[in-house]
PDB file of N, CA and C and ligand atoms in Angstrom:
ATOM      1  N   MET A 518      48.196  24.334  -4.781  1.00 93.00           N
ATOM      2  CA  MET A 518      47.329  25.352  -4.251  1.00 93.00           C
ATOM      3  C   MET A 518      46.229  25.582  -5.395  1.00 93.00           C
ATOM      4  N   LYS A 519      44.959  25.450  -5.029  1.00 95.00           N
ATOM      5  CA  LYS A 519      43.934  25.810  -5.907  1.00 95.00           C
ATOM      6  C   LYS A 519      43.285  27.122  -5.457  1.00 95.00           C
ATOM      7  N   TRP A 520      42.970  27.979  -6.388  1.00 97.00           N
ATOM      8  CA  TRP A 520      42.483  29.428  -6.139  1.00 97.00           C
ATOM      9  C   TRP A 520      41.023  29.358  -6.488  1.00 97.00           C
ATOM     10  N   TYR A 521      40.173  29.889  -5.559  1.00 97.00           N
ATOM     11  CA  TYR A 521      38.702  29.977  -5.763  1.00 97.00           C
ATOM     12  C   TYR A 521      38.212  31.451  -5.766  1.00 97.00           C
ATOM     13  N   PRO A 522      37.586  31.803  -6.739  1.00 97.00           N
ATOM     14  CA  PRO A 522      37.019  33.171  -6.780  1.00 97.00           C
ATOM     15  C   PRO A 522      35.859  33.310  -5.745  1.00 97.00           C
ATOM     16  N   VAL A 523      35.807  34.373  -5.183  1.00 96.00           N
ATOM     17  CA  VAL A 523      34.609  34.758  -4.345  1.00 96.00           C
ATOM     18  C   VAL A 523      33.975  35.982  -4.859  1.00 96.00           C
ATOM     19  N   PRO A 524      32.886  35.788  -5.650  1.00 92.00           N
ATOM     20  CA  PRO A 524      32.237  36.858  -6.122  1.00 92.00           C
ATOM     21  C   PRO A 524      31.369  37.603  -5.117  1.00 92.00           C
ATOM     22  N   GLY A 525      30.985  38.903  -5.455  1.00 91.00           N
ATOM     23  CA  GLY A 525      30.095  39.613  -4.572  1.00 91.00           C
ATOM     24  C   GLY A 525      30.871  40.364  -3.474  1.00 91.00           C
ATOM     25  N   ILE A 526      32.134  40.516  -3.556  1.00 91.00           N
ATOM     26  CA  ILE A 526      32.793  41.314  -2.498  1.00 91.00           C
ATOM     27  C   ILE A 526      33.209  42.583  -3.216  1.00 91.00           C
ATOM     28  N   GLU A 527      32.691  43.674  -2.530  1.00 87.00           N
ATOM     29  CA  GLU A 527      33.038  45.098  -3.076  1.00 87.00           C
ATOM     30  C   GLU A 527      34.132  45.634  -2.153  1.00 87.00           C
ATOM     31  N   LEU A 528      35.183  45.967  -2.838  1.00 86.00           N
ATOM     32  CA  LEU A 528      36.332  46.459  -2.120  1.00 86.00           C
ATOM     33  C   LEU A 528      36.270  47.909  -1.928  1.00 86.00           C
ATOM     34  N   THR A 529      35.471  48.267  -0.857  1.00 88.00           N
ATOM     35  CA  THR A 529      35.193  49.732  -0.627  1.00 88.00           C
ATOM     36  C   THR A 529      36.059  50.260   0.473  1.00 88.00           C
ATOM     37  N   GLY A 530      36.817  49.523   1.138  1.00 88.00           N
ATOM     38  CA  GLY A 530      37.587  49.972   2.319  1.00 88.00           C
ATOM     39  C   GLY A 530      36.809  49.917   3.559  1.00 88.00           C
ATOM     40  N   GLU A 531      35.457  49.580   3.594  1.00 92.00           N
ATOM     41  CA  GLU A 531      34.742  49.389   4.712  1.00 92.00           C
ATOM     42  C   GLU A 531      35.031  48.031   5.363  1.00 92.00           C
ATOM     43  N   PRO A 532      35.061  47.963   6.676  1.00 94.00           N
ATOM     44  CA  PRO A 532      35.390  46.698   7.349  1.00 94.00           C
ATOM     45  C   PRO A 532      34.085  45.663   7.114  1.00 94.00           C
ATOM     46  N   PHE A 533      34.400  44.480   7.023  1.00 96.00           N
ATOM     47  CA  PHE A 533      33.295  43.355   6.813  1.00 96.00           C
ATOM     48  C   PHE A 533      33.868  42.008   7.110  1.00 96.00           C
ATOM     49  N   ILE A 534      32.995  41.165   7.475  1.00 97.00           N
ATOM     50  CA  ILE A 534      33.199  39.783   7.646  1.00 97.00           C
ATOM     51  C   ILE A 534      32.186  38.973   6.836  1.00 97.00           C
ATOM     52  N   LYS A 535      32.658  38.161   5.974  1.00 96.00           N
ATOM     53  CA  LYS A 535      31.752  37.403   5.100  1.00 96.00           C
ATOM     54  C   LYS A 535      31.994  35.851   5.093  1.00 96.00           C
ATOM     55  N   LYS A 536      31.072  35.108   5.451  1.00 97.00           N
ATOM     56  CA  LYS A 536      31.301  33.647   5.245  1.00 97.00           C
ATOM     57  C   LYS A 536      30.976  33.009   4.014  1.00 97.00           C
ATOM     58  N   VAL A 537      31.905  32.142   3.567  1.00 97.00           N
ATOM     59  CA  VAL A 537      31.579  31.396   2.404  1.00 97.00           C
ATOM     60  C   VAL A 537      32.020  30.073   2.659  1.00 97.00           C
ATOM     61  N   LYS A 538      31.615  29.097   1.728  1.00 96.00           N
ATOM     62  CA  LYS A 538      32.013  27.721   1.688  1.00 96.00           C
ATOM     63  C   LYS A 538      32.799  27.375   0.520  1.00 96.00           C
ATOM     64  N   LEU A 539      34.085  26.999   0.581  1.00 96.00           N
ATOM     65  CA  LEU A 539      34.933  26.677  -0.459  1.00 96.00           C
ATOM     66  C   LEU A 539      35.562  25.437  -0.287  1.00 96.00           C
ATOM     67  N   SER A 540      35.550  24.496  -1.276  1.00 92.00           N
ATOM     68  CA  SER A 540      36.108  23.181  -1.225  1.00 92.00           C
ATOM     69  C   SER A 540      35.693  22.498   0.135  1.00 92.00           C
ATOM     70  N   GLY A 541      34.469  22.580   0.369  1.00 93.00           N
ATOM     71  CA  GLY A 541      33.845  21.969   1.667  1.00 93.00           C
ATOM     72  C   GLY A 541      34.327  22.544   2.909  1.00 93.00           C
ATOM     73  N   LYS A 542      35.051  23.687   2.997  1.00 95.00           N
ATOM     74  CA  LYS A 542      35.454  24.263   4.130  1.00 95.00           C
ATOM     75  C   LYS A 542      34.750  25.623   4.324  1.00 95.00           C
ATOM     76  N   GLY A 543      34.240  25.876   5.701  1.00 97.00           N
ATOM     77  CA  GLY A 543      33.733  27.121   6.038  1.00 97.00           C
ATOM     78  C   GLY A 543      34.922  28.118   6.199  1.00 97.00           C
ATOM     79  N   ILE A 544      34.820  29.241   5.575  1.00 98.00           N
ATOM     80  CA  ILE A 544      35.889  30.265   5.531  1.00 98.00           C
ATOM     81  C   ILE A 544      35.245  31.618   5.831  1.00 98.00           C
ATOM     82  N   ILE A 545      35.908  32.555   6.600  1.00 98.00           N
ATOM     83  CA  ILE A 545      35.388  33.740   6.676  1.00 98.00           C
ATOM     84  C   ILE A 545      36.473  34.734   6.030  1.00 98.00           C
ATOM     85  N   ILE A 546      35.871  35.652   5.178  1.00 98.00           N
ATOM     86  CA  ILE A 546      36.838  36.614   4.593  1.00 98.00           C
ATOM     87  C   ILE A 546      36.579  37.838   5.347  1.00 98.00           C
ATOM     88  N   ILE A 547      37.672  38.515   5.640  1.00 98.00           N
ATOM     89  CA  ILE A 547      37.557  39.624   6.595  1.00 98.00           C
ATOM     90  C   ILE A 547      38.302  40.742   5.948  1.00 98.00           C
ATOM     91  N   GLY A 548      37.556  41.898   5.837  1.00 97.00           N
ATOM     92  CA  GLY A 548      38.163  43.285   5.380  1.00 97.00           C
ATOM     93  C   GLY A 548      38.383  43.998   6.623  1.00 97.00           C
ATOM     94  N   TYR A 549      39.635  44.399   6.809  1.00 96.00           N
ATOM     95  CA  TYR A 549      39.950  45.235   8.124  1.00 96.00           C
ATOM     96  C   TYR A 549      41.130  46.038   7.728  1.00 96.00           C
ATOM     97  N   GLU A 550      41.004  47.344   7.997  1.00 95.00           N
ATOM     98  CA  GLU A 550      41.972  48.340   7.831  1.00 95.00           C
ATOM     99  C   GLU A 550      42.632  48.213   6.482  1.00 95.00           C
ATOM    100  N   ASN A 551      41.730  48.108   5.438  1.00 92.00           N
ATOM    101  CA  ASN A 551      42.283  48.038   3.928  1.00 92.00           C
ATOM    102  C   ASN A 551      43.145  46.874   3.586  1.00 92.00           C
ATOM    103  N   ASN A 552      42.945  45.867   4.414  1.00 96.00           N
ATOM    104  CA  ASN A 552      43.553  44.504   3.970  1.00 96.00           C
ATOM    105  C   ASN A 552      42.553  43.407   4.008  1.00 96.00           C
ATOM    106  N   LEU A 553      42.811  42.244   3.360  1.00 97.00           N
ATOM    107  CA  LEU A 553      41.842  41.148   3.381  1.00 97.00           C
ATOM    108  C   LEU A 553      42.635  39.914   3.973  1.00 97.00           C
ATOM    109  N   TYR A 554      41.734  39.257   4.756  1.00 98.00           N
ATOM    110  CA  TYR A 554      42.231  38.094   5.388  1.00 98.00           C
ATOM    111  C   TYR A 554      41.254  36.933   5.133  1.00 98.00           C
ATOM    112  N   ALA A 555      41.636  35.714   5.308  1.00 98.00           N
ATOM    113  CA  ALA A 555      40.717  34.592   5.208  1.00 98.00           C
ATOM    114  C   ALA A 555      41.134  33.589   6.326  1.00 98.00           C
ATOM    115  N   LEU A 556      40.209  33.257   7.144  1.00 98.00           N
ATOM    116  CA  LEU A 556      40.437  32.324   8.261  1.00 98.00           C
ATOM    117  C   LEU A 556      39.322  31.195   8.261  1.00 98.00           C
ATOM    118  N   GLY A 557      39.531  30.177   8.902  1.00 98.00           N
ATOM    119  CA  GLY A 557      38.531  29.129   9.107  1.00 98.00           C
ATOM    120  C   GLY A 557      37.457  29.730   9.938  1.00 98.00           C
ATOM    121  N   SER A 558      36.211  29.277   9.705  1.00 98.00           N
ATOM    122  CA  SER A 558      35.056  29.960  10.363  1.00 98.00           C
ATOM    123  C   SER A 558      34.489  29.308  11.676  1.00 98.00           C
ATOM    124  N   THR A 559      35.227  28.298  12.162  1.00 98.00           N
ATOM    125  CA  THR A 559      34.759  27.691  13.368  1.00 98.00           C
ATOM    126  C   THR A 559      35.802  27.969  14.565  1.00 98.00           C
ATOM    127  N   CYS A 560      35.405  28.476  15.608  1.00 98.00           N
ATOM    128  CA  CYS A 560      36.366  28.626  16.775  1.00 98.00           C
ATOM    129  C   CYS A 560      36.790  27.343  17.329  1.00 98.00           C
ATOM    130  N   PRO A 561      38.116  27.143  17.481  1.00 98.00           N
ATOM    131  CA  PRO A 561      38.590  25.798  17.988  1.00 98.00           C
ATOM    132  C   PRO A 561      38.274  25.631  19.473  1.00 98.00           C
ATOM    133  N   HIS A 562      37.932  26.704  20.157  1.00 97.00           N
ATOM    134  CA  HIS A 562      37.720  26.571  21.624  1.00 97.00           C
ATOM    135  C   HIS A 562      36.500  25.860  21.966  1.00 97.00           C
ATOM    136  N   ALA A 563      35.300  26.307  21.392  1.00 97.00           N
ATOM    137  CA  ALA A 563      34.141  25.499  21.694  1.00 97.00           C
ATOM    138  C   ALA A 563      33.140  25.611  20.474  1.00 97.00           C
ATOM    139  N   GLY A 564      33.723  25.811  19.340  1.00 98.00           N
ATOM    140  CA  GLY A 564      32.875  25.546  18.104  1.00 98.00           C
ATOM    141  C   GLY A 564      32.023  26.780  17.644  1.00 98.00           C
ATOM    142  N   ALA A 565      32.261  28.008  18.312  1.00 98.00           N
ATOM    143  CA  ALA A 565      31.416  29.145  17.810  1.00 98.00           C
ATOM    144  C   ALA A 565      31.606  29.500  16.351  1.00 98.00           C
ATOM    145  N   GLU A 566      30.639  30.121  15.728  1.00 98.00           N
ATOM    146  CA  GLU A 566      30.739  30.527  14.440  1.00 98.00           C
ATOM    147  C   GLU A 566      31.538  31.936  14.417  1.00 98.00           C
ATOM    148  N   LEU A 567      32.664  32.016  13.917  1.00 98.00           N
ATOM    149  CA  LEU A 567      33.514  33.198  13.984  1.00 98.00           C
ATOM    150  C   LEU A 567      32.956  34.344  13.077  1.00 98.00           C
ATOM    151  N   SER A 568      32.015  34.148  12.162  1.00 97.00           N
ATOM    152  CA  SER A 568      31.612  35.130  11.269  1.00 97.00           C
ATOM    153  C   SER A 568      30.833  36.206  12.241  1.00 97.00           C
ATOM    154  N   GLY A 569      30.409  35.829  13.422  1.00 97.00           N
ATOM    155  CA  GLY A 569      29.723  36.703  14.280  1.00 97.00           C
ATOM    156  C   GLY A 569      30.602  37.507  15.188  1.00 97.00           C
ATOM    157  N   GLY A 570      31.935  37.326  14.980  1.00 98.00           N
ATOM    158  CA  GLY A 570      33.004  38.107  15.805  1.00 98.00           C
ATOM    159  C   GLY A 570      33.255  39.364  15.188  1.00 98.00           C
ATOM    160  N   TRP A 571      34.402  39.956  15.662  1.00 97.00           N
ATOM    161  CA  TRP A 571      34.703  41.289  15.289  1.00 97.00           C
ATOM    162  C   TRP A 571      36.274  41.425  15.304  1.00 97.00           C
ATOM    163  N   CYS A 572      36.815  42.464  14.726  1.00 97.00           N
ATOM    164  CA  CYS A 572      38.231  42.617  14.589  1.00 97.00           C
ATOM    165  C   CYS A 572      38.671  43.803  15.634  1.00 97.00           C
ATOM    166  N   LYS A 573      39.862  43.588  16.327  1.00 97.00           N
ATOM    167  CA  LYS A 573      40.374  44.474  17.188  1.00 97.00           C
ATOM    168  C   LYS A 573      41.992  44.369  17.177  1.00 97.00           C
ATOM    169  N   GLU A 574      42.593  45.415  16.898  1.00 97.00           N
ATOM    170  CA  GLU A 574      44.028  45.367  16.932  1.00 97.00           C
ATOM    171  C   GLU A 574      44.671  44.221  16.291  1.00 97.00           C
ATOM    172  N   GLY A 575      44.228  44.079  15.064  1.00 97.00           N
ATOM    173  CA  GLY A 575      44.880  42.994  14.170  1.00 97.00           C
ATOM    174  C   GLY A 575      44.419  41.600  14.558  1.00 97.00           C
ATOM    175  N   LYS A 576      43.361  41.468  15.332  1.00 98.00           N
ATOM    176  CA  LYS A 576      42.922  40.080  15.672  1.00 98.00           C
ATOM    177  C   LYS A 576      41.427  39.962  15.516  1.00 98.00           C
ATOM    178  N   LEU A 577      41.061  38.728  15.227  1.00 98.00           N
ATOM    179  CA  LEU A 577      39.621  38.411  15.146  1.00 98.00           C
ATOM    180  C   LEU A 577      39.193  37.950  16.587  1.00 98.00           C
ATOM    181  N   ILE A 578      38.239  38.410  17.059  1.00 98.00           N
ATOM    182  CA  ILE A 578      37.635  38.080  18.522  1.00 98.00           C
ATOM    183  C   ILE A 578      36.477  37.251  18.296  1.00 98.00           C
ATOM    184  N   CYS A 579      36.515  36.018  18.943  1.00 98.00           N
ATOM    185  CA  CYS A 579      35.271  35.213  18.922  1.00 98.00           C
ATOM    186  C   CYS A 579      34.245  35.689  19.715  1.00 98.00           C
ATOM    187  N   PRO A 580      33.038  35.596  19.296  1.00 98.00           N
ATOM    188  CA  PRO A 580      31.823  36.293  20.019  1.00 98.00           C
ATOM    189  C   PRO A 580      31.496  35.509  21.234  1.00 98.00           C
ATOM    190  N   PHE A 581      31.946  34.251  21.452  1.00 98.00           N
ATOM    191  CA  PHE A 581      31.436  33.436  22.624  1.00 98.00           C
ATOM    192  C   PHE A 581      32.262  33.773  23.934  1.00 98.00           C
ATOM    193  N   HIS A 582      33.496  33.532  23.895  1.00 98.00           N
ATOM    194  CA  HIS A 582      34.290  33.724  24.998  1.00 98.00           C
ATOM    195  C   HIS A 582      35.567  34.681  24.823  1.00 98.00           C
ATOM    196  N   ARG A 583      35.426  35.350  23.652  1.00 98.00           N
ATOM    197  CA  ARG A 583      36.395  36.477  23.369  1.00 98.00           C
ATOM    198  C   ARG A 583      37.858  35.907  23.099  1.00 98.00           C
ATOM    199  N   TYR A 584      38.015  34.697  22.855  1.00 98.00           N
ATOM    200  CA  TYR A 584      39.382  34.274  22.425  1.00 98.00           C
ATOM    201  C   TYR A 584      39.793  35.212  21.134  1.00 98.00           C
ATOM    202  N   ALA A 585      41.095  35.282  21.021  1.00 98.00           N
ATOM    203  CA  ALA A 585      41.471  36.212  19.922  1.00 98.00           C
ATOM    204  C   ALA A 585      42.522  35.496  18.960  1.00 98.00           C
ATOM    205  N   TYR A 586      42.374  35.641  17.653  1.00 98.00           N
ATOM    206  CA  TYR A 586      43.115  34.980  16.620  1.00 98.00           C
ATOM    207  C   TYR A 586      43.786  36.030  15.737  1.00 98.00           C
ATOM    208  N   ASP A 587      45.041  35.824  15.468  1.00 98.00           N
ATOM    209  CA  ASP A 587      45.760  36.777  14.605  1.00 98.00           C
ATOM    210  C   ASP A 587      45.333  36.694  13.137  1.00 98.00           C
ATOM    211  N   LEU A 588      44.906  37.848  12.649  1.00 98.00           N
ATOM    212  CA  LEU A 588      44.296  37.975  11.337  1.00 98.00           C
ATOM    213  C   LEU A 588      45.350  37.340  10.298  1.00 98.00           C
ATOM    214  N   GLU A 589      46.546  37.613  10.376  1.00 97.00           N
ATOM    215  CA  GLU A 589      47.527  37.098   9.335  1.00 97.00           C
ATOM    216  C   GLU A 589      47.689  35.605   9.457  1.00 97.00           C
ATOM    217  N   THR A 590      47.910  35.067  10.676  1.00 98.00           N
ATOM    218  CA  THR A 590      48.425  33.770  10.772  1.00 98.00           C
ATOM    219  C   THR A 590      47.415  32.770  11.322  1.00 98.00           C
ATOM    220  N   GLY A 591      46.357  33.260  12.038  1.00 98.00           N
ATOM    221  CA  GLY A 591      45.298  32.446  12.579  1.00 98.00           C
ATOM    222  C   GLY A 591      45.700  32.024  13.949  1.00 98.00           C
ATOM    223  N   LYS A 592      46.877  32.445  14.424  1.00 98.00           N
ATOM    224  CA  LYS A 592      47.379  31.872  15.689  1.00 98.00           C
ATOM    225  C   LYS A 592      46.640  32.537  16.827  1.00 98.00           C
ATOM    226  N   GLY A 593      46.294  31.713  17.818  1.00 98.00           N
ATOM    227  CA  GLY A 593      45.627  32.117  19.154  1.00 98.00           C
ATOM    228  C   GLY A 593      46.523  32.912  19.956  1.00 98.00           C
ATOM    229  N   ASP A 594      45.948  33.707  20.765  1.00 98.00           N
ATOM    230  CA  ASP A 594      46.749  34.585  21.812  1.00 98.00           C
ATOM    231  C   ASP A 594      47.450  33.551  22.744  1.00 98.00           C
ATOM    232  N   PRO A 595      48.647  34.051  23.346  1.00 96.00           N
ATOM    233  CA  PRO A 595      49.380  33.335  24.219  1.00 96.00           C
ATOM    234  C   PRO A 595      48.477  32.701  25.329  1.00 96.00           C
ATOM    235  N   GLY A 596      48.663  31.437  25.607  1.00 96.00           N
ATOM    236  CA  GLY A 596      47.853  30.829  26.608  1.00 96.00           C
ATOM    237  C   GLY A 596      46.695  30.132  26.129  1.00 96.00           C
ATOM    238  N   GLN A 597      46.190  30.403  24.862  1.00 97.00           N
ATOM    239  CA  GLN A 597      45.045  29.705  24.329  1.00 97.00           C
ATOM    240  C   GLN A 597      45.501  28.393  23.735  1.00 97.00           C
ATOM    241  N   ASN A 598      46.729  28.273  23.236  1.00 96.00           N
ATOM    242  CA  ASN A 598      47.247  27.048  22.593  1.00 96.00           C
ATOM    243  C   ASN A 598      46.382  26.609  21.539  1.00 96.00           C
ATOM    244  N   ASP A 599      45.885  27.387  20.668  1.00 98.00           N
ATOM    245  CA  ASP A 599      45.074  26.931  19.584  1.00 98.00           C
ATOM    246  C   ASP A 599      45.199  27.908  18.257  1.00 98.00           C
ATOM    247  N   TYR A 600      44.585  27.558  17.297  1.00 98.00           N
ATOM    248  CA  TYR A 600      44.721  28.420  16.112  1.00 98.00           C
ATOM    249  C   TYR A 600      43.536  28.104  15.179  1.00 98.00           C
ATOM    250  N   VAL A 601      43.199  29.067  14.255  1.00 98.00           N
ATOM    251  CA  VAL A 601      42.329  28.735  13.219  1.00 98.00           C
ATOM    252  C   VAL A 601      43.117  28.729  11.919  1.00 98.00           C
ATOM    253  N   ASP A 602      42.623  27.974  10.872  1.00 97.00           N
ATOM    254  CA  ASP A 602      43.429  27.966   9.616  1.00 97.00           C
ATOM    255  C   ASP A 602      43.287  29.265   8.972  1.00 97.00           C
ATOM    256  N   SER A 603      44.416  29.609   8.308  1.00 98.00           N
ATOM    257  CA  SER A 603      44.473  30.958   7.529  1.00 98.00           C
ATOM    258  C   SER A 603      44.785  30.548   6.046  1.00 98.00           C
ATOM    259  N   PHE A 604      44.166  31.330   5.187  1.00 98.00           N
ATOM    260  CA  PHE A 604      44.238  31.025   3.755  1.00 98.00           C
ATOM    261  C   PHE A 604      44.794  32.274   3.080  1.00 98.00           C
ATOM    262  N   PRO A 605      45.622  32.088   2.055  1.00 98.00           N
ATOM    263  CA  PRO A 605      46.048  33.261   1.257  1.00 98.00           C
ATOM    264  C   PRO A 605      44.869  33.905   0.469  1.00 98.00           C
ATOM    265  N   VAL A 606      45.022  35.246   0.322  1.00 97.00           N
ATOM    266  CA  VAL A 606      44.124  35.983  -0.401  1.00 97.00           C
ATOM    267  C   VAL A 606      44.730  36.727  -1.511  1.00 97.00           C
ATOM    268  N   GLU A 607      44.043  36.866  -2.669  1.00 97.00           N
ATOM    269  CA  GLU A 607      44.663  37.676  -3.796  1.00 97.00           C
ATOM    270  C   GLU A 607      43.490  38.322  -4.422  1.00 97.00           C
ATOM    271  N   ILE A 608      43.859  39.472  -4.927  1.00 95.00           N
ATOM    272  CA  ILE A 608      42.785  40.259  -5.839  1.00 95.00           C
ATOM    273  C   ILE A 608      43.272  40.213  -7.252  1.00 95.00           C
ATOM    274  N   ARG A 609      42.473  39.691  -8.088  1.00 95.00           N
ATOM    275  CA  ARG A 609      42.874  39.618  -9.537  1.00 95.00           C
ATOM    276  C   ARG A 609      41.721  40.268 -10.312  1.00 95.00           C
ATOM    277  N   ALA A 610      42.055  41.243 -11.115  1.00 93.00           N
ATOM    278  CA  ALA A 610      41.119  42.028 -11.801  1.00 93.00           C
ATOM    279  C   ALA A 610      39.917  42.366 -11.022  1.00 93.00           C
ATOM    280  N   GLY A 611      40.108  42.869  -9.805  1.00 89.00           N
ATOM    281  CA  GLY A 611      39.100  43.360  -8.883  1.00 89.00           C
ATOM    282  C   GLY A 611      38.295  42.282  -8.237  1.00 89.00           C
ATOM    283  N   GLU A 612      38.619  41.091  -8.473  1.00 94.00           N
ATOM    284  CA  GLU A 612      37.892  39.917  -7.786  1.00 94.00           C
ATOM    285  C   GLU A 612      38.718  39.245  -6.882  1.00 94.00           C
ATOM    286  N   VAL A 613      38.143  38.809  -5.713  1.00 96.00           N
ATOM    287  CA  VAL A 613      38.866  38.212  -4.545  1.00 96.00           C
ATOM    288  C   VAL A 613      39.032  36.756  -4.840  1.00 96.00           C
ATOM    289  N   TYR A 614      40.106  36.228  -4.647  1.00 97.00           N
ATOM    290  CA  TYR A 614      40.448  34.788  -4.721  1.00 97.00           C
ATOM    291  C   TYR A 614      40.979  34.267  -3.441  1.00 97.00           C
ATOM    292  N   ILE A 615      40.643  33.077  -3.048  1.00 98.00           N
ATOM    293  CA  ILE A 615      41.100  32.405  -1.681  1.00 98.00           C
ATOM    294  C   ILE A 615      41.905  31.211  -2.277  1.00 98.00           C
ATOM    295  N   GLY A 616      43.084  30.976  -1.738  1.00 97.00           N
ATOM    296  CA  GLY A 616      43.914  29.870  -2.114  1.00 97.00           C
ATOM    297  C   GLY A 616      43.749  28.728  -1.048  1.00 97.00           C
ATOM    298  N   ILE A 617      43.500  27.514  -1.425  1.00 96.00           N
ATOM    299  CA  ILE A 617      43.316  26.426  -0.600  1.00 96.00           C
ATOM    300  C   ILE A 617      44.359  25.315  -1.030  1.00 96.00           C
ATOM    301  N   GLU A 618      45.156  24.773  -0.044  1.00 92.00           N
ATOM    302  CA  GLU A 618      45.992  23.688  -0.356  1.00 92.00           C
ATOM    303  C   GLU A 618      45.319  22.477  -0.656  1.00 92.00           C
ATOM    304  N   THR A 619      45.730  21.803  -1.715  1.00 88.00           N
ATOM    305  CA  THR A 619      45.022  20.438  -2.102  1.00 88.00           C
ATOM    306  C   THR A 619      45.741  19.388  -1.420  1.00 88.00           C
ATOM    307  N   PHE A 620      45.173  18.144  -1.489  1.00 86.00           N
ATOM    308  CA  PHE A 620      45.725  16.955  -1.020  1.00 86.00           C
ATOM    309  C   PHE A 620      47.081  16.775  -1.607  1.00 86.00           C
ATOM    310  N   TRP A 621      47.209  17.010  -2.884  1.00 87.00           N
ATOM    311  CA  TRP A 621      48.482  16.761  -3.720  1.00 87.00           C
ATOM    312  C   TRP A 621      49.522  17.728  -3.234  1.00 87.00           C
ATOM    313  N   ASP A 622      49.209  19.009  -2.930  1.00 87.00           N
ATOM    314  CA  ASP A 622      50.183  19.986  -2.414  1.00 87.00           C
ATOM    315  C   ASP A 622      50.778  19.427  -1.115  1.00 87.00           C
ATOM    316  N   ARG A 623      49.998  18.779  -0.282  1.00 83.00           N
ATOM    317  CA  ARG A 623      50.506  18.252   1.042  1.00 83.00           C
ATOM    318  C   ARG A 623      51.403  17.031   0.768  1.00 83.00           C
ATOM    319  N   VAL A 624      51.100  16.319  -0.213  1.00 88.00           N
ATOM    320  CA  VAL A 624      51.795  15.089  -0.546  1.00 88.00           C
ATOM    321  C   VAL A 624      53.224  15.439  -1.069  1.00 88.00           C
ATOM    322  N   PHE A 625      53.276  16.441  -1.877  1.00 85.00           N
ATOM    323  CA  PHE A 625      54.563  16.736  -2.642  1.00 85.00           C
ATOM    324  C   PHE A 625      55.292  17.845  -2.071  1.00 85.00           C
ATOM    325  N   ASN A 626      54.798  18.432  -0.806  1.00 76.00           N
ATOM    326  CA  ASN A 626      55.624  19.529  -0.229  1.00 76.00           C
ATOM    327  C   ASN A 626      56.116  19.088   1.178  1.00 76.00           C
TER     328      ASN A 626
HETATM  329  S1  FES B 372      34.027  29.366  21.365  1.00 64.54           S
HETATM  330 FE1  FES B 372      35.292  30.748  20.692  1.00 64.54          FE
HETATM  331  S2  FES B 372      36.154  31.468  22.442  1.00 64.54           S
HETATM  332 FE2  FES B 372      34.990  29.880  23.175  1.00 64.54          FE
END
């Protein structure tokens, strides 16, 4: 697992959705109810940009057709049969880090 710092996030407790590109991947970092989450930024249903979505009851809602994805796991609601990637988030010395599995992690695990 390689960890990437994401500068410029102020942890004020206010909700936010911020899109970043890390290791070639579009990722949205979500602040919601005093927790941080990181999910893939593209909706698997029809490719919408999820950074334009919003959070409701522990889920990220896609702005196009309102599909819902669990903030913790990225799993789609029952019946959707889809998911978005989810990434671990850590705060180190006040800075946000996102963990991304490397090729070698996949080979050796
Ligand atoms: S593109 Fe996201 S729900 Fe259809």
